[in-house]
């Protein structure tokens, strides 16, 4: 019989909430440590594009990305920018980022590792949403990637080859067929790729909060506090230190998103984790736009119908965590949406718009860390999900529950190991 433990889950974004749900399902006693409102704006999990896509296996750094760096530095309106003043602080991470994508062989390995977390993500989320009594949170009516024309799609050939190699299936839609599928699209998009197996979440923040409620209903606890350290004796964890006092426990899982690095350092490890900042705007109560989530190839924004209205999420801004938001980026998103959906252009102008900036917790190779700490096997890391944390959270949680139980993992954990950064340390 499996021994049940008292496990502290540090951070309750989508990853921490899913980890906690997987652990209570295995009858562990779980305490979620989270200082903010669960599912609140402080978390990346609040504001993401809401995509649950098995096709998100393509890393950000690809062969040839290095050639685009001058553009990233010089064009403040592009979908990816690097803040000049942050270059010195970010340089080691940036070099690793470019190195991670410098050959096709490297990106093929990364894509395969991402696929091991994402290939059944929609099904895992549907199962979880049903389990917590909120099946309506996950909608499975597919995802659409749009291009100006077939030529532009062909230029993205490596990305689609990586998807094909990893079992992603799609239908190509050209001209009238595309506009029949999504009538709200502007005519400057003439080619689309429909991934029928994709899903989206209608309210990512509320979903995280609902998972937390389920954890509490399953005898879990919420400690509203900041984790500040770890008390380890003879290689065994005794307690997680918090600003509300120590929490005695048998194990801890670090899922604190972008703030994980500081906690990892307290455990004697280090990981090159930086923020790829992103933005969203939500046109409140706008439900007349796209019927399904759309990803535009030119502006790289995710346009997703949500409960609150049309959410337009995107932009990658490589900058330090504490730099103030640049709200011009959210204006760019709004302008791009007006161009993408001419039929709702006027509505977009008249609606109240909420704006948000958050931190993708990103490692240079775009893969999370799912591993035990070197100082104690009782401390497990589960962070660094970059662009795919919503989609990858249930599989991550499954793997973490397996590590706690000492089970053979269903997929190889080596791409997610701490060791891959050993040169960094
Ligand atoms: C613009 C944008 C669009 C995105 N689109 C998508 C998408 O469409 N699909 C997708 O799969 N992913 C997407 N992502 C990525 C995804 O949102 C993240 O990978 C994911 O939310 C990370 O979840 P997390 O739980 O690791 O971190 P977070 O959601 O950031 O949660 C971390 C939590 O830890 C808490 N915390 C921090 N420090 C401590 C501490 N010391 N003690 C206790 N708690 C602490 C924080 O308060 C926070 O609540 C997007 C991200 C952005 C920014």
Tab-separated table of C-alpha atoms and ligand atoms in Angstrom:
chain	number	residue	atom	x	y	z
A	1	UNK	CA	0.000	0.000	0.000
A	2	UNK	CA	1.252	3.498	-0.863
A	3	UNK	CA	2.321	5.649	2.084
A	4	UNK	CA	0.405	8.897	2.272
A	5	UNK	CA	2.307	12.062	3.101
A	6	UNK	CA	1.731	15.659	4.064
A	7	UNK	CA	2.844	17.593	0.994
A	8	UNK	CA	3.239	21.367	0.684
A	9	UNK	CA	2.577	22.690	-2.809
A	10	UNK	CA	4.295	26.069	-3.128
A	11	UNK	CA	2.364	28.305	-5.538
A	12	UNK	CA	-1.144	27.834	-6.820
A	13	UNK	CA	-1.163	28.786	-10.470
A	14	UNK	CA	-2.421	26.171	-12.905
A	15	UNK	CA	0.617	23.957	-12.262
A	16	UNK	CA	0.342	24.034	-8.450
A	17	UNK	CA	-3.435	23.583	-8.543
A	18	UNK	CA	-3.162	20.564	-10.889
A	19	UNK	CA	-0.336	19.082	-8.796
A	20	UNK	CA	-2.436	19.489	-5.636
A	21	UNK	CA	-5.436	17.852	-7.349
A	22	UNK	CA	-3.301	14.893	-8.474
A	23	UNK	CA	-1.879	14.484	-4.950
A	24	UNK	CA	-5.243	14.608	-3.121
A	25	UNK	CA	-6.512	12.032	-5.635
A	26	UNK	CA	-3.770	9.743	-4.285
A	27	UNK	CA	-4.965	10.433	-0.722
A	28	UNK	CA	-2.039	12.622	0.312
A	29	UNK	CA	-2.643	15.462	2.763
A	30	UNK	CA	-1.968	18.607	0.769
A	31	UNK	CA	-1.385	22.213	1.809
A	32	UNK	CA	-1.322	24.775	-0.975
A	33	UNK	CA	0.881	27.729	-0.017
A	34	UNK	CA	-0.178	30.795	-1.996
A	35	UNK	CA	-0.058	34.449	-0.953
A	36	UNK	CA	-2.235	35.847	-3.732
A	37	UNK	CA	-5.842	35.222	-4.581
A	38	UNK	CA	-5.835	31.769	-6.191
A	39	UNK	CA	-6.266	32.225	-9.944
A	40	UNK	CA	-5.647	35.956	-9.505
A	41	UNK	CA	-3.869	38.472	-11.714
A	42	UNK	CA	-0.468	37.915	-10.083
A	43	UNK	CA	-0.235	34.546	-11.832
A	44	UNK	CA	0.556	33.816	-15.487
A	45	UNK	CA	-2.253	31.291	-15.223
A	46	UNK	CA	-4.784	34.121	-14.974
A	47	UNK	CA	-4.015	35.864	-18.214
A	48	UNK	CA	-2.813	33.351	-20.772
A	49	UNK	CA	-4.248	32.798	-24.244
A	50	UNK	CA	-6.324	29.885	-22.840
A	51	UNK	CA	-5.158	27.473	-25.539
A	52	UNK	CA	-4.924	23.783	-24.755
A	53	UNK	CA	-3.136	22.751	-27.888
A	54	UNK	CA	-1.383	19.481	-28.720
A	55	UNK	CA	0.203	21.523	-31.540
A	56	UNK	CA	2.174	23.765	-29.128
A	57	UNK	CA	5.248	21.573	-29.558
A	58	UNK	CA	7.221	24.154	-31.547
A	59	UNK	CA	9.821	25.907	-29.392
A	60	UNK	CA	10.352	29.674	-29.563
A	61	UNK	CA	14.000	29.293	-30.486
A	62	UNK	CA	14.359	27.739	-33.928
A	63	UNK	CA	17.194	27.472	-36.472
A	64	UNK	CA	17.721	30.980	-37.828
A	65	UNK	CA	16.194	32.781	-34.834
A	66	UNK	CA	19.589	34.400	-34.210
A	67	UNK	CA	19.276	36.254	-37.511
A	68	UNK	CA	16.138	37.955	-36.204
A	69	UNK	CA	17.743	39.291	-33.006
A	70	UNK	CA	18.601	42.730	-34.476
A	71	UNK	CA	14.940	43.091	-35.466
A	72	UNK	CA	13.839	42.065	-31.962
A	73	UNK	CA	16.042	44.819	-30.568
A	74	UNK	CA	15.086	47.494	-33.066
A	75	UNK	CA	11.382	46.982	-33.759
A	76	UNK	CA	9.334	47.855	-30.664
A	77	UNK	CA	6.107	46.829	-32.432
A	78	UNK	CA	7.087	43.269	-33.372
A	79	UNK	CA	5.585	40.189	-31.693
A	80	UNK	CA	8.960	39.541	-29.959
A	81	UNK	CA	11.063	42.312	-28.489
A	82	UNK	CA	14.095	42.524	-26.264
A	83	UNK	CA	14.424	45.581	-24.030
A	84	UNK	CA	17.841	47.131	-24.733
A	85	UNK	CA	18.478	48.044	-21.136
A	86	UNK	CA	17.859	44.438	-20.023
A	87	UNK	CA	20.300	42.888	-22.487
A	88	UNK	CA	23.255	42.719	-20.030
A	89	UNK	CA	21.145	41.001	-17.368
A	90	UNK	CA	19.529	38.646	-19.884
A	91	UNK	CA	22.563	37.871	-22.054
A	92	UNK	CA	23.476	34.449	-20.583
A	93	UNK	CA	19.832	33.339	-20.896
A	94	UNK	CA	19.585	34.743	-24.431
A	95	UNK	CA	22.699	32.914	-25.583
A	96	UNK	CA	21.356	29.661	-24.184
A	97	UNK	CA	18.005	30.377	-25.815
A	98	UNK	CA	19.622	30.788	-29.245
A	99	UNK	CA	21.807	27.722	-28.691
A	100	UNK	CA	18.759	25.607	-27.761
A	101	UNK	CA	17.260	26.158	-31.204
A	102	UNK	CA	20.333	26.323	-33.391
A	103	UNK	CA	19.881	23.004	-35.222
A	104	UNK	CA	16.930	20.993	-36.477
A	105	UNK	CA	18.084	18.040	-34.392
A	106	UNK	CA	17.849	20.145	-31.224
A	107	UNK	CA	14.363	21.473	-31.943
A	108	UNK	CA	13.193	17.980	-32.906
A	109	UNK	CA	14.259	16.754	-29.447
A	110	UNK	CA	12.524	19.684	-27.761
A	111	UNK	CA	9.336	19.162	-29.756
A	112	UNK	CA	9.284	15.478	-28.835
A	113	UNK	CA	9.680	16.328	-25.146
A	114	UNK	CA	6.897	18.937	-25.348
A	115	UNK	CA	4.669	16.414	-27.109
A	116	UNK	CA	5.086	14.027	-24.174
A	117	UNK	CA	3.379	16.695	-22.011
A	118	UNK	CA	0.885	17.976	-24.563
A	119	UNK	CA	-0.347	15.208	-26.843
A	120	UNK	CA	-3.286	14.275	-24.601
A	121	UNK	CA	-3.637	17.668	-22.875
A	122	UNK	CA	-7.222	18.346	-24.072
A	123	UNK	CA	-8.389	14.943	-22.779
A	124	UNK	CA	-6.595	15.424	-19.449
A	125	UNK	CA	-8.194	18.853	-18.998
A	126	UNK	CA	-11.647	17.531	-19.919
A	127	UNK	CA	-11.213	14.795	-17.318
A	128	UNK	CA	-10.056	17.252	-14.651
A	129	UNK	CA	-12.798	19.791	-15.409
A	130	UNK	CA	-15.410	17.016	-15.094
A	131	UNK	CA	-13.797	15.739	-11.894
A	132	UNK	CA	-14.040	19.151	-10.223
A	133	UNK	CA	-17.641	19.526	-11.383
A	134	UNK	CA	-16.878	22.294	-13.910
A	135	UNK	CA	-16.940	20.575	-17.338
A	136	UNK	CA	-17.996	23.840	-18.999
A	137	UNK	CA	-14.529	25.306	-18.319
A	138	UNK	CA	-12.969	23.343	-21.190
A	139	UNK	CA	-14.412	23.712	-24.674
A	140	UNK	CA	-13.277	21.264	-27.346
A	141	UNK	CA	-14.204	22.818	-30.664
A	142	UNK	CA	-10.738	22.994	-32.180
A	143	UNK	CA	-8.122	25.680	-32.821
A	144	UNK	CA	-7.367	27.582	-36.019
A	145	UNK	CA	-3.967	28.882	-37.197
A	146	UNK	CA	-4.306	31.485	-39.977
A	147	UNK	CA	-1.892	32.726	-42.668
A	148	UNK	CA	-2.196	35.314	-45.440
A	149	UNK	CA	-1.755	32.555	-48.038
A	150	UNK	CA	-0.383	29.070	-48.675
A	151	UNK	CA	3.073	30.508	-49.360
A	152	UNK	CA	3.247	31.979	-45.855
A	153	UNK	CA	2.171	28.609	-44.456
A	154	UNK	CA	4.934	26.863	-46.439
A	155	UNK	CA	7.491	29.267	-44.955
A	156	UNK	CA	6.439	27.859	-41.577
A	157	UNK	CA	7.253	24.376	-42.887
A	158	UNK	CA	9.617	23.284	-40.127
A	159	UNK	CA	7.032	24.099	-37.434
A	160	UNK	CA	4.386	21.976	-39.151
A	161	UNK	CA	6.854	19.168	-39.793
A	162	UNK	CA	7.612	19.082	-36.054
A	163	UNK	CA	3.870	18.890	-35.375
A	164	UNK	CA	3.377	16.085	-37.901
A	165	UNK	CA	6.312	14.118	-36.440
A	166	UNK	CA	4.577	14.321	-33.073
A	167	UNK	CA	1.204	13.036	-34.192
A	168	UNK	CA	-0.674	16.350	-34.537
A	169	UNK	CA	-3.457	16.074	-37.120
A	170	UNK	CA	-4.996	18.970	-39.019
A	171	UNK	CA	-7.120	20.049	-41.957
A	172	UNK	CA	-5.935	22.733	-44.383
A	173	UNK	CA	-8.523	25.330	-45.391
A	174	UNK	CA	-7.980	27.657	-48.309
A	175	UNK	CA	-9.929	30.735	-49.454
A	176	UNK	CA	-13.702	30.313	-49.120
A	177	UNK	CA	-13.321	27.157	-47.033
A	178	UNK	CA	-11.398	29.134	-44.399
A	179	UNK	CA	-13.968	31.928	-44.296
A	180	UNK	CA	-16.802	29.432	-44.072
A	181	UNK	CA	-15.080	27.911	-41.042
A	182	UNK	CA	-14.535	31.293	-39.382
A	183	UNK	CA	-16.700	33.984	-41.036
A	184	UNK	CA	-15.435	36.798	-38.787
A	185	UNK	CA	-11.891	36.649	-40.272
A	186	UNK	CA	-10.648	39.482	-42.493
A	187	UNK	CA	-10.109	38.591	-46.153
A	188	UNK	CA	-6.367	39.222	-45.898
A	189	UNK	CA	-6.172	35.761	-44.357
A	190	UNK	CA	-6.471	33.224	-47.140
A	191	UNK	CA	-5.100	30.038	-45.621
A	192	UNK	CA	-5.845	28.250	-42.371
A	193	UNK	CA	-4.879	25.123	-40.487
A	194	UNK	CA	-7.623	23.675	-38.321
A	195	UNK	CA	-6.536	21.447	-35.430
A	196	UNK	CA	-9.787	19.710	-34.528
A	197	UNK	CA	-8.255	18.002	-31.478
A	198	UNK	CA	-7.414	21.310	-29.752
A	199	UNK	CA	-9.386	22.829	-26.883
A	200	UNK	CA	-9.520	26.045	-24.886
A	201	UNK	CA	-10.471	27.209	-21.420
A	202	UNK	CA	-13.243	29.786	-21.152
A	203	UNK	CA	-11.922	31.371	-17.929
A	204	UNK	CA	-8.362	30.361	-16.962
A	205	UNK	CA	-8.309	32.202	-13.605
A	206	UNK	CA	-11.683	30.822	-12.485
A	207	UNK	CA	-10.569	27.353	-13.584
A	208	UNK	CA	-7.526	27.513	-11.274
A	209	UNK	CA	-9.732	28.720	-8.408
A	210	UNK	CA	-12.208	25.880	-9.065
A	211	UNK	CA	-9.417	23.287	-8.965
A	212	UNK	CA	-8.287	24.757	-5.619
A	213	UNK	CA	-11.889	24.501	-4.297
A	214	UNK	CA	-11.917	20.856	-5.311
A	215	UNK	CA	-8.605	20.269	-3.514
A	216	UNK	CA	-10.059	21.793	-0.343
A	217	UNK	CA	-13.214	19.688	-0.696
A	218	UNK	CA	-10.896	16.666	-0.824
A	219	UNK	CA	-9.442	17.615	2.592
A	220	UNK	CA	-6.675	19.803	1.232
A	221	UNK	CA	-5.767	23.117	2.863
A	222	UNK	CA	-4.852	26.580	1.670
A	223	UNK	CA	-2.203	28.513	3.588
A	224	UNK	CA	-2.271	32.163	2.477
A	225	UNK	CA	1.445	32.827	2.864
A	226	UNK	CA	4.734	33.352	1.058
A	227	UNK	CA	7.159	30.423	1.187
A	228	UNK	CA	10.505	31.825	2.354
A	229	UNK	CA	12.742	28.802	2.833
A	230	UNK	CA	13.135	25.109	3.524
A	231	UNK	CA	14.230	23.397	6.695
A	232	UNK	CA	16.261	20.331	5.707
A	233	UNK	CA	18.024	18.001	8.137
A	234	UNK	CA	20.193	15.106	6.992
A	235	UNK	CA	18.848	15.470	3.455
A	236	UNK	CA	15.206	15.188	4.585
A	237	UNK	CA	12.706	18.038	4.452
A	238	UNK	CA	11.310	18.954	7.868
A	239	UNK	CA	9.316	22.074	7.070
A	240	UNK	CA	8.622	24.795	4.543
A	241	UNK	CA	9.337	28.183	6.130
A	242	UNK	CA	6.701	30.803	5.399
A	243	UNK	CA	5.950	34.357	6.484
A	244	UNK	CA	3.130	32.823	8.549
A	245	UNK	CA	5.530	30.436	10.325
A	246	UNK	CA	6.951	27.001	9.496
A	247	UNK	CA	4.750	24.346	7.929
A	248	UNK	CA	5.911	20.874	8.960
A	249	UNK	CA	5.583	18.468	6.047
A	250	UNK	CA	7.089	15.341	4.486
A	251	UNK	CA	7.559	16.733	0.998
A	252	UNK	CA	7.196	19.940	-1.001
A	253	UNK	CA	6.600	20.721	-4.652
A	254	UNK	CA	7.845	24.075	-5.974
A	255	UNK	CA	5.378	25.448	-8.546
A	256	UNK	CA	5.859	29.188	-8.045
A	257	UNK	CA	6.077	30.163	-11.715
A	258	UNK	CA	8.567	32.948	-12.370
A	259	UNK	CA	9.333	33.205	-8.624
A	260	UNK	CA	10.551	29.600	-8.511
A	261	UNK	CA	14.188	30.481	-9.157
A	262	UNK	CA	14.622	32.202	-5.800
A	263	UNK	CA	13.149	29.150	-4.033
A	264	UNK	CA	15.314	26.743	-6.013
A	265	UNK	CA	18.401	28.710	-4.973
A	266	UNK	CA	17.361	28.243	-1.352
A	267	UNK	CA	17.555	24.502	-2.032
A	268	UNK	CA	21.137	24.840	-3.324
A	269	UNK	CA	20.275	24.517	-7.023
A	270	UNK	CA	19.993	27.058	-9.817
A	271	UNK	CA	18.075	27.199	-13.073
A	272	UNK	CA	18.236	29.793	-15.869
A	273	UNK	CA	14.645	30.955	-15.505
A	274	UNK	CA	13.623	34.303	-16.948
A	275	UNK	CA	10.420	36.040	-17.866
A	276	UNK	CA	9.093	36.144	-21.377
A	277	UNK	CA	6.578	38.798	-20.514
A	278	UNK	CA	3.244	38.694	-22.281
A	279	UNK	CA	0.102	40.802	-22.464
A	280	UNK	CA	-3.587	40.395	-22.990
A	281	UNK	CA	-6.580	42.581	-23.631
A	282	UNK	CA	-10.154	41.457	-23.125
A	283	UNK	CA	-12.904	43.290	-24.977
A	284	UNK	CA	-15.526	42.921	-22.258
A	285	UNK	CA	-18.806	41.235	-23.239
A	286	UNK	CA	-17.767	40.970	-26.878
A	287	UNK	CA	-19.118	37.608	-27.965
A	288	UNK	CA	-19.846	38.348	-31.627
A	289	UNK	CA	-16.265	37.847	-32.847
A	290	UNK	CA	-14.555	34.559	-33.675
A	291	UNK	CA	-16.437	31.385	-32.810
A	292	UNK	CA	-13.225	29.421	-32.242
A	293	UNK	CA	-9.743	30.380	-31.001
A	294	UNK	CA	-7.544	31.770	-33.780
A	295	UNK	CA	-3.753	32.188	-33.877
A	296	UNK	CA	-2.519	34.749	-36.388
A	297	UNK	CA	0.769	33.899	-38.112
A	298	UNK	CA	1.854	37.529	-38.590
A	299	UNK	CA	1.115	39.073	-35.177
A	300	UNK	CA	1.327	35.744	-33.314
A	301	UNK	CA	-1.612	36.581	-31.111
A	302	UNK	CA	-4.116	34.117	-29.697
A	303	UNK	CA	-7.675	35.398	-30.136
A	304	UNK	CA	-9.877	33.381	-27.860
A	305	UNK	CA	-13.593	33.592	-27.080
A	306	UNK	CA	-13.856	33.585	-23.273
A	307	UNK	CA	-16.655	34.074	-20.770
A	308	UNK	CA	-15.651	37.697	-20.236
A	309	UNK	CA	-15.389	38.527	-23.942
A	310	UNK	CA	-12.832	38.271	-26.742
A	311	UNK	CA	-9.358	37.789	-25.228
A	312	UNK	CA	-6.380	38.727	-27.367
A	313	UNK	CA	-3.161	37.416	-25.842
A	314	UNK	CA	0.385	37.507	-27.079
A	315	UNK	CA	3.588	39.523	-27.353
A	316	UNK	CA	6.880	38.227	-26.091
A	317	UNK	CA	8.885	40.869	-24.280
A	318	UNK	CA	12.208	39.695	-22.959
A	319	UNK	CA	12.721	41.960	-19.970
A	320	UNK	CA	13.408	41.706	-16.273
A	321	UNK	CA	10.565	40.645	-13.994
A	322	UNK	CA	10.236	43.872	-12.085
A	323	UNK	CA	10.387	46.278	-15.059
A	324	UNK	CA	7.105	48.211	-15.389
A	325	UNK	CA	4.634	47.020	-18.052
A	326	UNK	CA	4.707	48.729	-21.429
A	327	UNK	CA	0.975	49.124	-22.108
A	328	UNK	CA	1.658	50.114	-25.719
A	329	UNK	CA	1.989	46.383	-26.253
A	330	UNK	CA	-1.630	45.824	-25.246
A	331	UNK	CA	-2.671	48.581	-27.682
A	332	UNK	CA	-0.812	46.674	-30.393
A	333	UNK	CA	-2.846	43.575	-29.588
A	334	UNK	CA	-6.067	45.528	-29.827
A	335	UNK	CA	-5.062	47.038	-33.187
A	336	UNK	CA	-4.166	43.575	-34.505
A	337	UNK	CA	-7.555	42.209	-33.453
A	338	UNK	CA	-9.334	45.094	-35.195
A	339	UNK	CA	-7.466	44.164	-38.391
A	340	UNK	CA	-8.143	40.440	-37.980
A	341	UNK	CA	-11.911	40.819	-37.396
A	342	UNK	CA	-13.246	43.744	-39.478
A	343	UNK	CA	-16.831	42.821	-38.557
A	344	UNK	CA	-16.240	43.680	-34.886
A	345	UNK	CA	-13.817	46.586	-35.412
A	346	UNK	CA	-16.347	49.154	-34.186
A	347	UNK	CA	-17.377	46.926	-31.271
A	348	UNK	CA	-13.738	46.644	-30.237
A	349	UNK	CA	-13.547	50.436	-30.083
A	350	UNK	CA	-16.683	50.826	-28.009
A	351	UNK	CA	-16.172	48.016	-25.448
A	352	UNK	CA	-14.525	48.416	-22.120
A	353	UNK	CA	-11.122	46.770	-22.388
A	354	UNK	CA	-9.209	45.179	-19.545
A	355	UNK	CA	-5.424	44.937	-19.873
A	356	UNK	CA	-2.972	42.591	-18.225
A	357	UNK	CA	0.742	41.800	-18.246
A	358	UNK	CA	2.254	38.615	-16.862
A	359	UNK	CA	5.335	36.433	-16.817
A	360	UNK	CA	5.834	33.263	-18.797
A	361	UNK	CA	8.249	31.347	-16.573
A	362	UNK	CA	10.732	30.387	-19.267
A	363	UNK	CA	13.834	28.255	-19.440
A	364	UNK	CA	16.054	28.795	-22.503
A	365	UNK	CA	15.049	25.489	-24.117
A	366	UNK	CA	11.318	26.019	-23.547
A	367	UNK	CA	10.983	22.909	-21.388
A	368	UNK	CA	9.907	22.854	-17.734
A	369	UNK	CA	11.906	21.438	-14.868
A	370	UNK	CA	10.259	18.339	-13.378
A	371	UNK	CA	12.796	16.807	-11.034
A	372	UNK	CA	13.852	16.349	-7.424
A	373	UNK	CA	16.183	18.866	-5.793
A	374	UNK	CA	19.797	17.816	-5.314
A	375	UNK	CA	19.751	18.604	-1.587
A	376	UNK	CA	16.668	16.557	-0.702
A	377	UNK	CA	14.598	13.977	-2.584
A	378	UNK	CA	11.601	15.356	-0.669
A	379	UNK	CA	11.635	18.613	-2.633
A	380	UNK	CA	10.316	18.360	-6.171
A	381	UNK	CA	10.487	21.054	-8.831
A	382	UNK	CA	7.621	21.621	-11.286
A	383	UNK	CA	8.013	24.989	-12.963
A	384	UNK	CA	9.354	26.695	-16.084
A	385	UNK	CA	6.476	25.874	-18.430
A	386	UNK	CA	7.012	29.003	-20.539
A	387	UNK	CA	4.397	29.194	-23.284
A	388	UNK	CA	2.574	25.947	-22.508
A	389	UNK	CA	1.836	25.856	-18.774
A	390	UNK	CA	-1.927	25.724	-19.041
A	391	UNK	CA	-1.867	22.874	-21.535
A	392	UNK	CA	0.971	20.945	-19.876
A	393	UNK	CA	-0.173	21.246	-16.239
A	394	UNK	CA	-2.240	18.021	-15.912
A	395	UNK	CA	0.522	15.807	-17.368
A	396	UNK	CA	3.088	17.601	-15.203
A	397	UNK	CA	0.891	16.887	-12.179
A	398	UNK	CA	0.655	13.228	-13.156
A	399	UNK	CA	4.455	13.015	-13.379
A	400	UNK	CA	4.927	14.787	-10.038
A	401	UNK	CA	2.488	12.391	-8.328
A	402	UNK	CA	4.537	9.551	-9.807
A	403	UNK	CA	7.797	11.025	-8.449
A	404	UNK	CA	6.234	11.341	-4.977
A	405	UNK	CA	5.074	7.717	-5.134
A	406	UNK	CA	8.375	6.471	-6.604
A	407	UNK	CA	6.602	5.099	-9.693
A	408	UNK	CA	8.268	4.539	-13.050
A	409	UNK	CA	7.303	7.619	-15.115
A	410	UNK	CA	5.008	7.194	-18.111
A	411	UNK	CA	7.361	9.322	-20.244
A	412	UNK	CA	11.074	10.034	-20.048
A	413	UNK	CA	11.853	12.719	-17.478
A	414	UNK	CA	15.380	13.349	-18.730
A	415	UNK	CA	14.425	16.326	-20.983
A	416	UNK	CA	12.989	17.984	-17.852
A	417	UNK	CA	15.928	17.290	-15.565
A	418	UNK	CA	17.806	19.846	-13.546
A	419	UNK	CA	21.024	18.291	-14.851
A	420	UNK	CA	20.608	19.753	-18.300
A	421	UNK	CA	21.651	23.093	-16.829
A	422	UNK	CA	24.679	21.712	-15.033
A	423	UNK	CA	27.092	23.781	-17.130
A	424	UNK	CA	25.137	26.811	-15.994
A	425	UNK	CA	25.716	26.144	-12.316
B	1	LIG	C1	0.360	36.300	-22.639
B	1	LIG	C2	0.484	34.831	-22.300
B	1	LIG	C3	-0.199	33.906	-23.084
B	1	LIG	C4	-0.106	32.539	-22.783
B	1	LIG	N1	-0.863	31.647	-23.494
B	1	LIG	C5	-0.854	30.334	-23.150
B	1	LIG	C6	-1.746	29.417	-23.780
B	1	LIG	O1	-2.578	29.800	-24.609
B	1	LIG	N2	-1.678	28.095	-23.421
B	1	LIG	C7	-0.788	27.651	-22.486
B	1	LIG	O2	-0.737	26.439	-22.238
B	1	LIG	N3	0.045	28.501	-21.827
B	1	LIG	C8	0.020	29.831	-22.130
B	1	LIG	N4	0.822	30.714	-21.466
B	1	LIG	C9	1.761	30.211	-20.464
B	1	LIG	C10	1.080	29.858	-19.148
B	1	LIG	O3	0.191	30.883	-18.755
B	1	LIG	C11	2.147	29.640	-18.064
B	1	LIG	O4	3.100	28.711	-18.511
B	1	LIG	C12	1.497	29.075	-16.805
B	1	LIG	O5	0.423	29.893	-16.390
B	1	LIG	C13	2.516	28.956	-15.665
B	1	LIG	O6	1.802	28.460	-14.548
B	1	LIG	P1	2.471	28.342	-13.136
B	1	LIG	O7	1.466	27.722	-12.243
B	1	LIG	O8	3.801	27.680	-13.280
B	1	LIG	O9	2.810	29.849	-12.698
B	1	LIG	P2	1.837	31.021	-12.258
B	1	LIG	O10	0.523	30.913	-12.918
B	1	LIG	O11	2.568	32.292	-12.432
B	1	LIG	O12	1.575	30.755	-10.713
B	1	LIG	C14	2.606	30.832	-9.760
B	1	LIG	C15	1.970	31.121	-8.421
B	1	LIG	O13	2.990	31.012	-7.420
B	1	LIG	C16	2.754	31.995	-6.448
B	1	LIG	N5	4.003	32.250	-5.731
B	1	LIG	C17	5.086	32.933	-6.167
B	1	LIG	N6	6.047	32.961	-5.221
B	1	LIG	C18	5.574	32.264	-4.167
B	1	LIG	C19	6.101	31.936	-2.893
B	1	LIG	N7	7.348	32.308	-2.512
B	1	LIG	N8	5.311	31.222	-2.039
B	1	LIG	C20	4.089	30.798	-2.397
B	1	LIG	N9	3.543	31.077	-3.619
B	1	LIG	C21	4.275	31.799	-4.488
B	1	LIG	C22	2.240	33.177	-7.224
B	1	LIG	O14	1.503	34.074	-6.378
B	1	LIG	C23	1.398	32.527	-8.309
B	1	LIG	O15	0.031	32.468	-7.948
B	1	LIG	C24	0.735	32.091	-21.720
B	1	LIG	C25	1.390	33.031	-20.931
B	1	LIG	C26	1.266	34.394	-21.202
B	1	LIG	C27	1.953	35.388	-20.309
